[in-house]
Amino acid sequence: MTHEIAVIPGDGIGQEVTPAAVDVLEALDVDFAFVEGEAGDAVKAETGEALPQETREIAADADATLFGAAGETAADVILPLRQVVDSFANVRPAISYPGLDAVQPDTDLVFIRENTEGVYKGIESEITDGVTTCTRVITEDASEKIADFGFDYARQNDYDDVTIAHKANVMRETDGLFLDTAEAVGADRGADYDTALMDALAMHLVMHPEDYGVVICPNLAGDMLSDLAAGLVGGLGLLPSANVGEDNALFEPVHGSAPDIAGEGVANPAAMILSAAMLLDHLGYEDEGDRVRTAVEATLEDGPKTPDLGGSASTEAVTEAVVDRL
Amino acid sequence: MTHEIAVIPGDGIGQEVTPAAVDVLEALDVDFAFVEGEAGDAVKAETGEALPQETREIAADADATLFGAAGETAADVILPLRQVVDSFANVRPAISYPGLDAVQPDTDLVFIRENTEGVYKGIESEITDGVTTCTRVITEDASEKIADFGFDYARQNDYDDVTIAHKANVMRETDGLFLDTAEAVGADRGADYDTALMDALAMHLVMHPEDYGVVICPNLAGDMLSDLAAGLVGGLGLLPSANVGEDNALFEPVHGSAPDIAGEGVANPAAMILSAAMLLDHLGYEDEGDRVRTAVEATLEDGPKTPDLGGSASTEAVTEAVVDRL
Ligand SMILES: CC(C)[C@H](C(=O)O)[C@@H](O)C(=O)O
Ligand SMILES: CC(C)[C@H](C(=O)O)[C@@H](O)C(=O)O
């Protein structure tokens, strides 16, 4: 069976790390057909559109999508793409690998970020001159769906700690609904879980990430907390993510297009290759996903390192090292 | 000249650390008259009100207020109190002290948090069953005021780095207005500043806090980022804060009522005593403020330590050590 994979490298280092991930997928014994789509600043400069209709269709029709990064147009690309694949859950693991100089070497966290609502609904107005509003939306349905997904994820991946993040002491209706709904999901399952105010959680994650496992969060809280966790493990160059829907999914590194190093061929491909490993899991190739993760881990531990990790290796050299270890 | 100081210990360790700060203030040669007010869970249980009218009046009439902490009712106490003193800026320094086991020993940050709007306006509704909204408000006036305050603060306190935090790529109207307004304030002054997406900023602060100084933030972003920074320097037991208005101000530790250790007499009084030092600065006693800070620093470095810092000293012992070093 052939799996059609949409490949959207985008801008900047997206153009460098996406081919790296494709190389790794091609080195496996799985039948993929790759279909490339354009998105980002470059295509916008040419066509006026950051996310051309054709690219939307490629992503909608594929079995899964690999997305690299976009520059200035990032929000115009990734937010609609997350909708195109109907994703409701954004899965963001943040793991410290041996051999790297992490701020907190004992980090093994997975953020399960609600991917459809909150301030990301895009409901904003200028009420009058100098007065603007943003309407944050939280629904019971979306909250239940993400909590279900989060508790399933924790069970399937052997995480003992589940934390529901919220700011219900201030946003009593919206985060109150999120919290109550997620707690009800946990209670229905007889699952163990904790709840945490997201500000206090930010502090505790910095000091004691080892006390946490799966963290279920509203959309923007997940955005911030997962980047915080990237800082704990050594930077965004290491964080993969999956945008998961019922029938489709999109995989992207948490990092952006990194214009400061784009074109130099030294971008860390780890986050993108680990995103491809999540794609493998998603399509049912869990053994292959594990092989890729093991190869990346081994490379991070004793292989060539890109400059963000203190080395001087190229993206290609690191990618080859990963392929060699498969 | 006598300064009238409202003292509102509140709940839990607020009852333990607030007297400690008063002891320190009394050890100085400044003429204070302390007027005590009640607030929090305990007074709510008795009277039905977490923040009695009498306490509001005491705070409104005083020259400044010292507030400890409140328990479950924290939001019902501190959010109205911030309004009672008409505060528009929440100043939160996060500094690593020598001798403590900080995650990042090179941290010297001050968050200048907008204190009146954002999601804290409290405009929420249940639109229909299972659908809730929170209306986040950002105005040009409040954004300009906080940016002005932040740039002044940086200049007066010799911070070279000013960063404007925002999420304007998603909240284009609201954080767009915040960002544009704050940038215009910086540009008008010919000041140097950077802007940072608050998610990326969370990562960078964890990895390289030494690259940052003053961080001007919208309300909720400031809430999270300052707690994150508390994690970097060794916990909430060390972070003081000032809620500053034109004619009045309220000083409180960033920590809460800590029910887990309340009543044991081992709460770290540092955050509260450092809040009292900010009160001294505010009333024009900057030399005295410096004396208190120096005494706290010396105590943290080689004095008795409370359990949160790995020691076993009592609140009283630490307070005495600070007073001895004045
Ligand atoms: C580019 C931006 C819209 C996006 C987000 O806020 O979700 C990014 O920060 C991310 O985390 O993927
Ligand atoms: C108690 C709560 C309402 C408060 C806030 O969100 O401002 C607290 O977290 C703080 O930072 O002082």
XYZ file of C-alpha atoms and ligand atoms in Angstrom:
676
model
C 0.000 0.000 0.000
C 1.336 3.391 -1.021
C 0.951 6.300 1.379
C 0.621 9.691 -0.159
C 2.553 12.269 1.840
C 2.210 15.983 1.177
C 5.568 17.695 1.631
C 5.522 21.458 2.220
C 9.038 22.722 2.970
C 8.042 26.404 3.155
C 10.670 29.054 3.860
C 14.138 29.364 5.308
C 15.450 26.278 7.035
C 12.178 24.534 6.146
C 13.840 24.077 2.741
C 16.781 22.377 4.417
C 15.260 20.187 7.101
C 12.261 18.931 5.127
C 14.381 17.112 2.516
C 16.357 15.645 5.424
C 13.189 14.101 6.847
C 12.204 12.806 3.396
C 15.648 11.176 3.060
C 15.081 9.382 6.336
C 11.595 8.204 5.333
C 12.953 6.989 1.991
C 15.607 4.939 3.735
C 12.873 2.827 5.334
C 11.016 -0.056 3.803
C 7.699 1.737 3.555
C 6.003 2.703 0.327
C 5.589 6.479 0.221
C 4.598 8.757 -2.643
C 5.676 12.324 -1.919
C 3.754 15.242 -3.424
C 5.321 18.650 -2.945
C 3.379 21.839 -2.216
C 4.443 25.448 -1.859
C 3.693 27.777 1.045
C 5.167 30.746 2.832
C 6.845 34.068 2.144
C 8.457 33.060 -1.147
C 5.269 31.864 -2.812
C 3.403 34.863 -1.406
C 5.946 37.201 -2.998
C 5.339 35.462 -6.335
C 1.613 34.811 -6.278
C 0.217 37.039 -3.531
C -0.861 34.019 -1.526
C 1.022 32.446 1.350
C -1.028 29.273 1.131
C -2.143 28.603 -2.451
C -5.341 26.646 -3.000
C -3.335 23.893 -4.711
C -1.270 23.365 -1.563
C -4.413 23.185 0.552
C -5.744 20.480 -1.752
C -2.521 18.515 -1.696
C -2.610 18.502 2.110
C -6.329 17.718 2.255
C -5.969 14.760 -0.131
C -2.791 13.254 1.292
C -2.655 10.579 3.978
C -0.472 12.898 5.995
C 1.529 16.101 5.569
C 5.081 17.060 6.453
C 5.443 20.807 6.891
C 8.759 22.598 7.376
C 8.406 26.223 8.402
C 7.248 29.587 7.120
C 8.715 33.044 7.670
C 6.733 36.250 8.171
C 3.638 34.479 6.865
C 3.875 31.650 9.415
C 0.466 32.298 10.931
C -1.148 32.597 7.485
C 0.235 29.218 6.551
C 0.171 27.025 9.608
C -3.130 28.105 11.148
C -5.139 27.347 7.969
C -3.122 24.165 7.337
C -4.060 22.921 10.803
C -7.685 23.396 9.735
C -7.189 21.820 6.302
C -6.181 18.568 7.996
C -9.005 18.994 10.537
C -6.620 18.658 13.427
C -7.964 19.113 16.926
C -4.904 17.998 18.881
C -1.386 19.373 18.729
C 1.013 16.850 20.250
C 4.357 18.289 21.368
C 6.854 16.040 23.095
C 9.823 17.724 24.797
C 12.475 15.216 25.786
C 16.022 15.737 27.032
C 18.477 13.534 25.189
C 21.679 12.240 26.757
C 24.823 13.972 25.576
C 23.210 17.361 25.174
C 23.709 20.282 27.466
C 20.069 20.679 28.517
C 18.939 23.171 31.146
C 16.973 20.292 32.692
C 18.339 16.893 31.609
C 15.445 15.016 33.223
C 12.693 16.335 30.999
C 10.206 13.974 29.386
C 7.053 15.933 28.720
C 4.291 15.797 26.144
C 2.041 18.797 25.686
C -1.394 17.966 24.322
C -2.478 21.335 23.033
C -6.046 22.079 21.990
C -5.689 23.067 18.352
C -8.915 24.729 17.229
C -10.069 27.441 19.583
C -9.128 29.876 22.358
C -7.696 33.120 21.001
C -6.859 31.265 17.773
C -10.459 31.611 16.586
C -9.306 34.926 15.158
C -12.321 36.888 16.397
C -10.919 40.376 16.835
C -12.243 43.903 16.417
C -11.266 47.479 16.778
C -14.264 48.590 18.839
C -13.385 52.250 18.487
C -10.184 54.171 17.984
C -7.571 52.720 20.311
C -9.803 50.010 21.790
C -9.497 46.444 20.527
C -10.911 43.108 21.570
C -10.135 39.477 20.974
C -12.861 36.958 21.745
C -11.463 33.799 23.248
C -13.754 30.831 22.678
C -13.802 27.649 24.738
C -16.364 24.940 24.067
C -17.266 21.843 25.963
C -16.956 19.705 22.821
C -13.416 20.754 21.989
C -12.379 20.544 25.642
C -13.763 17.036 25.923
C -12.093 15.951 22.711
C -8.657 17.186 23.742
C -8.976 15.732 27.231
C -10.020 12.360 25.791
C -7.089 12.471 23.441
C -4.703 13.455 26.234
C -5.774 10.708 28.613
C -5.602 8.147 25.772
C -2.154 9.373 24.843
C -0.913 9.082 28.419
C -2.192 5.510 28.726
C -0.886 4.373 25.354
C 2.513 5.919 25.959
C 2.902 4.897 29.587
C 2.914 8.316 31.168
C 1.794 8.191 34.794
C 1.377 11.915 35.289
C -1.413 13.820 33.593
C -1.806 17.510 34.347
C -4.650 19.723 33.197
C -3.362 23.286 32.737
C -5.734 26.235 33.073
C -6.253 29.755 34.389
C -9.752 29.205 35.729
C -9.201 31.508 38.719
C -9.271 34.427 36.285
C -11.079 33.037 33.225
C -13.820 31.432 35.227
C -16.275 30.759 32.409
C -13.878 29.766 29.644
C -11.065 28.014 31.458
C -13.620 26.986 34.053
C -15.384 25.043 31.301
C -12.104 23.659 30.001
C -11.072 22.530 33.475
C -14.436 21.075 34.515
C -14.775 19.208 31.242
C -11.254 17.795 31.309
C -11.619 16.811 34.968
C -14.893 15.038 34.182
C -13.137 13.068 31.428
C -10.411 12.051 33.873
C -12.936 11.125 36.570
C -15.069 9.066 34.146
C -12.039 6.984 33.345
C -10.978 6.650 36.944
C -7.676 8.144 35.783
C -5.180 9.887 38.026
C -4.549 13.489 37.160
C -3.603 16.839 38.606
C -4.724 20.313 37.707
C -2.409 23.310 37.643
C -2.741 27.034 37.190
C -0.678 27.676 34.104
C 1.445 30.390 35.723
C 2.401 28.183 38.660
C 2.896 25.334 36.194
C 5.393 27.424 34.218
C 7.451 27.821 37.382
C 7.250 24.180 38.392
C 8.131 22.960 34.891
C 11.275 25.091 34.961
C 12.320 23.780 38.377
C 11.037 20.203 38.357
C 10.054 18.961 34.900
C 10.655 15.411 36.134
C 7.430 15.706 38.173
C 5.317 16.024 35.027
C 4.382 13.879 32.039
C 1.413 14.643 29.810
C 0.115 18.209 30.052
C -3.322 18.911 28.565
C -3.635 22.624 27.717
C -5.796 25.243 26.081
C -4.390 26.457 22.772
C -2.286 29.513 23.712
C -1.133 28.043 27.020
C 0.119 25.033 25.050
C 1.915 27.350 22.657
C 3.851 29.025 25.477
C 4.407 26.041 27.721
C 5.750 23.877 24.912
C 8.230 26.571 23.910
C 9.227 26.914 27.561
C 9.889 23.164 27.546
C 11.932 23.521 24.363
C 14.174 25.781 26.407
C 14.547 23.090 29.063
C 15.752 20.419 26.627
C 18.123 22.479 24.523
C 16.104 24.529 22.104
C 13.516 24.381 19.391
C 15.838 22.392 17.121
C 14.752 19.276 18.987
C 10.966 19.521 19.228
C 8.718 17.700 16.786
C 4.964 18.030 16.709
C 1.893 16.357 15.311
C -1.377 18.079 14.427
C -3.825 15.232 14.633
C -7.336 15.014 13.178
C -9.749 12.107 12.798
C -8.661 11.189 9.273
C -5.662 13.321 8.528
C -2.651 14.794 10.253
C 0.191 17.240 9.764
C 3.672 16.944 11.207
C 5.965 19.906 11.743
C 8.914 20.915 13.863
C 8.030 23.392 16.620
C 10.762 25.702 15.305
C 10.265 28.384 12.676
C 12.118 29.293 9.494
C 15.185 30.674 11.351
C 16.115 33.370 8.820
C 19.370 34.029 10.727
C 20.848 30.682 9.684
C 18.775 29.856 6.598
C 20.807 29.011 3.509
C 23.889 27.998 5.463
C 23.055 24.311 5.485
C 23.585 24.001 9.237
C 20.015 23.801 10.521
C 19.408 21.018 13.015
C 17.207 18.445 11.224
C 16.339 16.585 14.456
C 12.964 18.249 15.103
C 11.874 17.607 11.523
C 13.110 14.002 11.450
C 11.415 13.358 14.790
C 8.233 14.838 13.273
C 8.581 12.253 10.478
C 8.856 9.582 13.183
C 5.532 10.803 14.584
C 4.111 10.518 11.062
C 5.290 6.909 10.926
C 3.557 6.146 14.242
C 0.419 7.810 13.002
C 0.280 5.650 9.868
C 0.736 2.529 11.988
C 4.480 2.049 11.425
C 5.402 2.237 15.064
C 8.436 -0.001 14.739
C 9.808 2.249 12.026
C 8.966 5.291 14.151
C 10.961 3.776 17.002
C 13.870 2.986 14.671
C 13.993 6.612 13.566
C 13.805 7.920 17.126
C 16.536 5.544 18.247
C 18.740 6.636 15.339
C 18.182 10.314 16.135
C 18.904 9.737 19.831
C 22.114 7.873 19.041
C 23.182 10.630 16.656
C 22.425 13.324 19.236
C 24.415 11.396 21.811
C 27.564 10.636 19.857
C 27.152 11.749 16.266
C 27.911 15.026 14.512
C 26.167 18.061 16.001
C 24.856 21.197 14.316
C 25.918 24.612 15.709
C 22.774 25.076 17.865
C 24.017 22.096 19.908
C 27.573 23.364 20.079
C 28.924 21.440 17.065
C 29.793 22.504 13.548
C 28.250 19.748 11.440
C 25.967 20.394 8.467
C 22.326 19.385 8.165
C 23.391 16.818 5.587
C 26.090 15.280 7.755
C 23.646 14.877 10.642
C 21.005 13.429 8.318
C 23.479 10.912 6.908
C 24.493 9.961 10.423
C 20.848 9.307 11.276
C 20.299 7.259 8.096
C 23.440 5.226 8.834
C 22.132 4.372 12.284
C 18.694 3.216 11.104
C 6.159 62.691 58.397
C 4.220 59.553 59.220
C 3.395 57.151 56.404
C 0.231 55.182 56.776
C 0.721 51.623 55.569
C -2.188 49.255 55.121
C -1.167 45.741 56.113
C -3.290 42.897 54.799
C -1.731 39.541 55.727
C -4.534 37.421 54.243
C -4.399 33.624 54.452
C -1.887 30.860 54.986
C 1.724 31.940 54.931
C 0.539 35.504 54.332
C -0.030 35.491 58.122
C 3.596 34.499 58.643
C 5.545 36.531 56.100
C 3.620 39.799 56.454
C 4.611 40.313 60.105
C 8.193 39.524 59.058
C 8.140 42.403 56.575
C 6.600 44.706 59.165
C 9.399 43.757 61.606
C 11.955 44.765 59.007
C 10.227 48.076 58.306
C 10.012 48.802 62.030
C 13.730 48.241 62.401
C 14.378 51.216 60.120
C 14.375 54.850 61.043
C 11.223 55.729 59.123
C 7.972 56.764 60.699
C 5.257 54.293 59.746
C 1.761 53.848 61.089
C 0.463 50.375 60.264
C -3.269 49.779 59.874
C -4.314 46.169 59.560
C -7.055 44.908 57.238
C -8.592 41.488 56.722
C -8.982 39.655 53.422
C -9.122 36.122 52.069
C -10.659 32.741 52.788
C -10.834 33.138 56.552
C -12.726 36.430 56.545
C -14.961 35.125 53.756
C -15.871 32.093 55.873
C -16.842 34.475 58.702
C -18.495 37.335 56.871
C -19.280 36.026 53.382
C -16.869 38.528 51.816
C -13.293 37.859 50.774
C -12.544 41.576 50.576
C -14.630 43.537 53.094
C -15.460 47.154 52.315
C -13.468 48.231 55.366
C -10.319 46.649 53.972
C -10.859 48.363 50.621
C -11.092 51.670 52.417
C -7.982 51.046 54.487
C -6.034 50.320 51.290
C -7.537 53.256 49.403
C -6.707 55.698 52.215
C -3.207 54.453 53.014
C -0.006 55.786 51.458
C 0.799 52.229 50.409
C -0.344 48.685 51.099
C 1.497 45.506 52.024
C -0.477 42.429 51.045
C 0.501 38.875 51.975
C -1.484 36.221 50.140
C -4.944 34.751 49.869
C -6.040 31.149 49.424
C -8.956 29.961 47.292
C -10.243 33.510 47.131
C -6.951 34.926 45.783
C -8.492 36.311 42.602
C -11.399 37.854 44.554
C -8.957 39.657 46.777
C -5.981 40.658 44.703
C -7.720 41.677 41.474
C -10.036 44.194 43.212
C -7.189 45.366 45.467
C -5.108 46.153 42.394
C -8.012 48.351 41.287
C -8.520 49.924 44.703
C -4.988 51.317 44.555
C -5.514 52.275 40.888
C -2.442 50.384 39.810
C -1.656 50.161 36.131
C 1.800 48.596 36.329
C 2.822 45.380 38.001
C 6.579 45.365 38.544
C 8.126 41.926 39.057
C 11.871 41.616 39.428
C 13.354 38.102 39.191
C 16.969 38.057 40.305
C 19.284 35.132 41.027
C 21.102 35.556 44.300
C 24.564 34.133 44.961
C 24.596 31.077 47.181
C 21.298 29.708 45.941
C 20.932 26.755 43.678
C 19.186 28.577 40.842
C 18.318 26.899 37.537
C 19.877 29.955 35.863
C 22.255 31.817 38.208
C 22.656 34.698 35.745
C 19.099 35.969 35.888
C 18.379 39.656 36.434
C 15.003 40.368 34.905
C 12.180 42.778 35.619
C 8.754 42.129 34.177
C 6.649 45.226 33.693
C 3.204 43.707 33.469
C 0.178 45.681 32.304
C -2.153 45.499 35.277
C -5.636 46.567 34.169
C -6.778 44.814 31.025
C -6.359 41.820 28.713
C -8.343 38.802 29.882
C -8.357 40.320 33.380
C -11.229 42.626 32.394
C -13.450 39.733 33.457
C -15.767 39.970 30.440
C -16.964 36.400 30.056
C -20.192 34.761 28.949
C -21.766 31.417 28.419
C -23.070 32.065 24.903
C -25.090 28.887 24.861
C -24.790 25.520 26.534
C -21.184 24.407 26.304
C -19.934 27.521 24.499
C -18.137 30.225 26.467
C -16.239 33.367 25.589
C -13.790 35.685 27.268
C -13.317 39.117 25.743
C -9.721 40.220 25.910
C -9.402 44.017 25.826
C -6.306 45.947 24.781
C -6.369 49.735 24.571
C -3.896 52.200 23.210
C -4.014 54.248 26.430
C -3.122 51.380 28.730
C -0.486 50.095 26.309
C 1.125 53.499 26.112
C 1.055 53.914 29.860
C 2.737 50.580 30.547
C 5.325 51.116 27.819
C 6.138 54.574 29.190
C 6.488 53.115 32.632
C 8.669 50.268 31.350
C 11.071 52.486 29.421
C 11.318 54.852 32.421
C 11.985 51.937 34.716
C 14.737 50.594 32.469
C 16.461 53.982 32.327
C 16.164 54.681 36.036
C 17.400 51.250 36.981
C 20.193 50.987 34.412
C 18.817 48.131 32.379
C 20.160 48.158 28.816
C 17.802 45.584 27.395
C 14.135 46.323 26.926
C 11.944 43.674 25.302
C 8.321 44.119 24.292
C 6.530 40.762 24.575
C 3.492 40.035 22.418
C 1.632 37.492 20.315
C 0.706 39.839 17.491
C 1.106 37.160 14.823
C -2.071 35.563 16.163
C -3.798 38.400 18.040
C -3.279 40.930 15.289
C -5.679 43.597 16.488
C -5.148 43.378 20.229
C -1.498 42.472 20.587
C -0.903 44.317 17.322
C -2.101 47.475 19.083
C -0.057 46.685 22.190
C 3.062 46.108 20.104
C 2.654 49.118 17.801
C 1.935 51.409 20.721
C 4.859 50.177 22.804
C 7.198 50.367 19.821
C 6.085 53.935 19.146
C 6.887 54.854 22.748
C 10.353 53.331 22.361
C 10.924 55.058 19.032
C 9.777 58.455 20.361
C 12.397 58.226 23.069
C 15.083 57.022 20.722
C 15.396 54.051 23.070
C 16.862 50.687 22.140
C 14.444 47.822 22.426
C 13.591 44.423 20.994
C 10.262 42.773 20.400
C 9.627 39.091 21.014
C 6.815 36.655 20.419
C 5.965 35.508 23.885
C 6.247 31.801 23.079
C 9.748 32.191 21.640
C 10.564 34.499 24.546
C 9.589 31.770 27.021
C 12.147 29.490 25.391
C 14.893 32.098 25.256
C 14.340 33.177 28.864
C 14.784 29.581 29.981
C 17.994 29.147 27.981
C 19.559 32.613 28.114
C 17.981 34.894 30.716
C 21.253 36.873 30.766
C 20.297 38.276 27.346
C 17.255 40.070 28.780
C 16.553 42.886 31.205
C 13.232 44.699 31.330
C 10.329 42.850 29.697
C 7.171 44.863 28.981
C 4.185 42.512 28.708
C 0.429 42.313 28.369
C -1.279 41.223 31.577
C -1.567 37.414 31.231
C 1.754 37.048 29.421
C 3.360 38.885 32.337
C 1.641 36.546 34.767
C 3.117 33.463 33.095
C 6.524 34.832 32.172
C 7.198 36.169 35.660
C 6.335 32.806 37.192
C 8.590 31.134 34.635
C 11.354 33.477 35.788
C 10.611 32.583 39.405
C 11.500 29.034 38.399
C 14.824 30.223 36.989
C 15.921 31.931 40.205
C 14.829 29.335 42.733
C 11.126 29.649 43.233
C 8.331 31.976 44.159
C 9.720 32.421 47.666
C 12.094 35.023 46.231
C 9.913 37.226 44.003
C 8.544 40.521 45.254
C 6.199 42.716 43.274
C 4.802 46.204 43.187
C 1.407 47.229 41.853
C 1.955 50.853 41.014
C -0.638 53.579 40.417
C -0.342 57.353 40.124
C -0.993 58.066 43.796
C -1.050 54.739 45.520
C 0.598 51.343 45.339
C 0.361 47.824 46.698
C 3.286 45.513 47.399
C 2.950 41.742 47.497
C 5.086 38.649 47.060
C 4.431 36.820 43.790
C 3.786 33.633 45.779
C 0.422 32.521 47.099
C -0.793 31.334 50.490
C 1.027 27.958 50.251
C -1.498 25.906 52.244
C 0.900 22.944 52.208
C 3.326 24.663 54.580
C 1.075 27.258 56.234
C 1.125 27.216 60.013
C 4.535 25.554 60.230
C 6.435 28.814 60.574
C 8.900 27.915 57.825
C 7.699 30.088 54.941
C 10.451 32.017 53.194
C 9.920 35.698 54.081
C 12.315 36.950 51.380
C 9.686 37.754 48.724
C 7.612 39.672 51.256
C 10.578 41.543 52.748
C 11.788 42.415 49.242
C 8.260 43.686 48.519
C 8.638 45.944 51.569
C 11.918 47.178 50.055
C 10.014 48.125 46.909
C 7.543 49.990 49.134
C 10.437 51.918 50.654
C 11.695 52.896 47.185
C 8.211 53.953 46.210
C 7.885 56.281 49.210
C 11.240 57.820 48.357
C 13.361 55.911 50.880
C 15.657 54.411 48.313
C 18.630 54.170 50.645
C 16.534 52.216 53.112
C 15.237 50.063 50.252
C 18.821 49.288 49.277
C 19.734 48.495 52.877
C 16.902 45.970 53.078
C 17.848 44.391 49.747
C 21.476 44.141 50.781
C 20.493 42.547 54.087
C 18.235 40.023 52.313
C 20.956 39.198 49.780
C 23.527 38.681 52.517
C 21.118 36.459 54.417
C 20.319 34.429 51.318
C 24.021 34.014 50.645
C 25.250 32.958 54.063
C 22.417 33.181 56.550
C 19.840 30.637 57.680
C 17.691 29.194 54.877
C 14.074 28.098 54.884
C 13.214 24.599 53.560
C 12.276 25.831 50.035
C 15.952 26.794 49.655
C 17.232 23.548 51.089
C 17.632 24.734 54.683
C 15.606 24.126 57.822
C 15.391 27.583 59.353
C 12.156 29.192 60.486
C 10.587 32.343 59.073
C 11.472 34.074 62.317
C 15.107 33.043 62.258
C 15.511 34.310 58.692
C 13.733 37.554 59.556
C 15.993 38.108 62.564
C 19.021 37.434 60.402
C 17.831 40.080 57.948
C 17.161 42.606 60.723
C 20.621 41.908 62.210
C 22.223 42.654 58.856
C 20.421 45.968 58.315
C 3.373 30.648 13.951
C 2.329 30.626 15.052
C 0.985 30.994 14.495
C 2.301 29.280 15.768
C 1.261 29.228 16.874
O 1.095 30.208 17.624
O 0.624 28.189 17.015
C 3.657 28.825 16.375
O 4.035 29.634 17.435
C 3.548 27.404 16.828
O 3.614 27.145 18.039
O 3.389 26.515 15.979
C -4.205 35.023 41.991
C -4.211 35.474 40.559
C -5.488 36.172 40.221
C -2.979 36.337 40.234
C -2.966 36.788 38.776
O -3.308 36.019 37.850
O -2.575 37.941 38.552
C -1.626 35.676 40.539
O -1.365 34.609 39.679
C -0.547 36.690 40.396
O 0.289 36.569 39.489
O -0.524 37.630 41.207
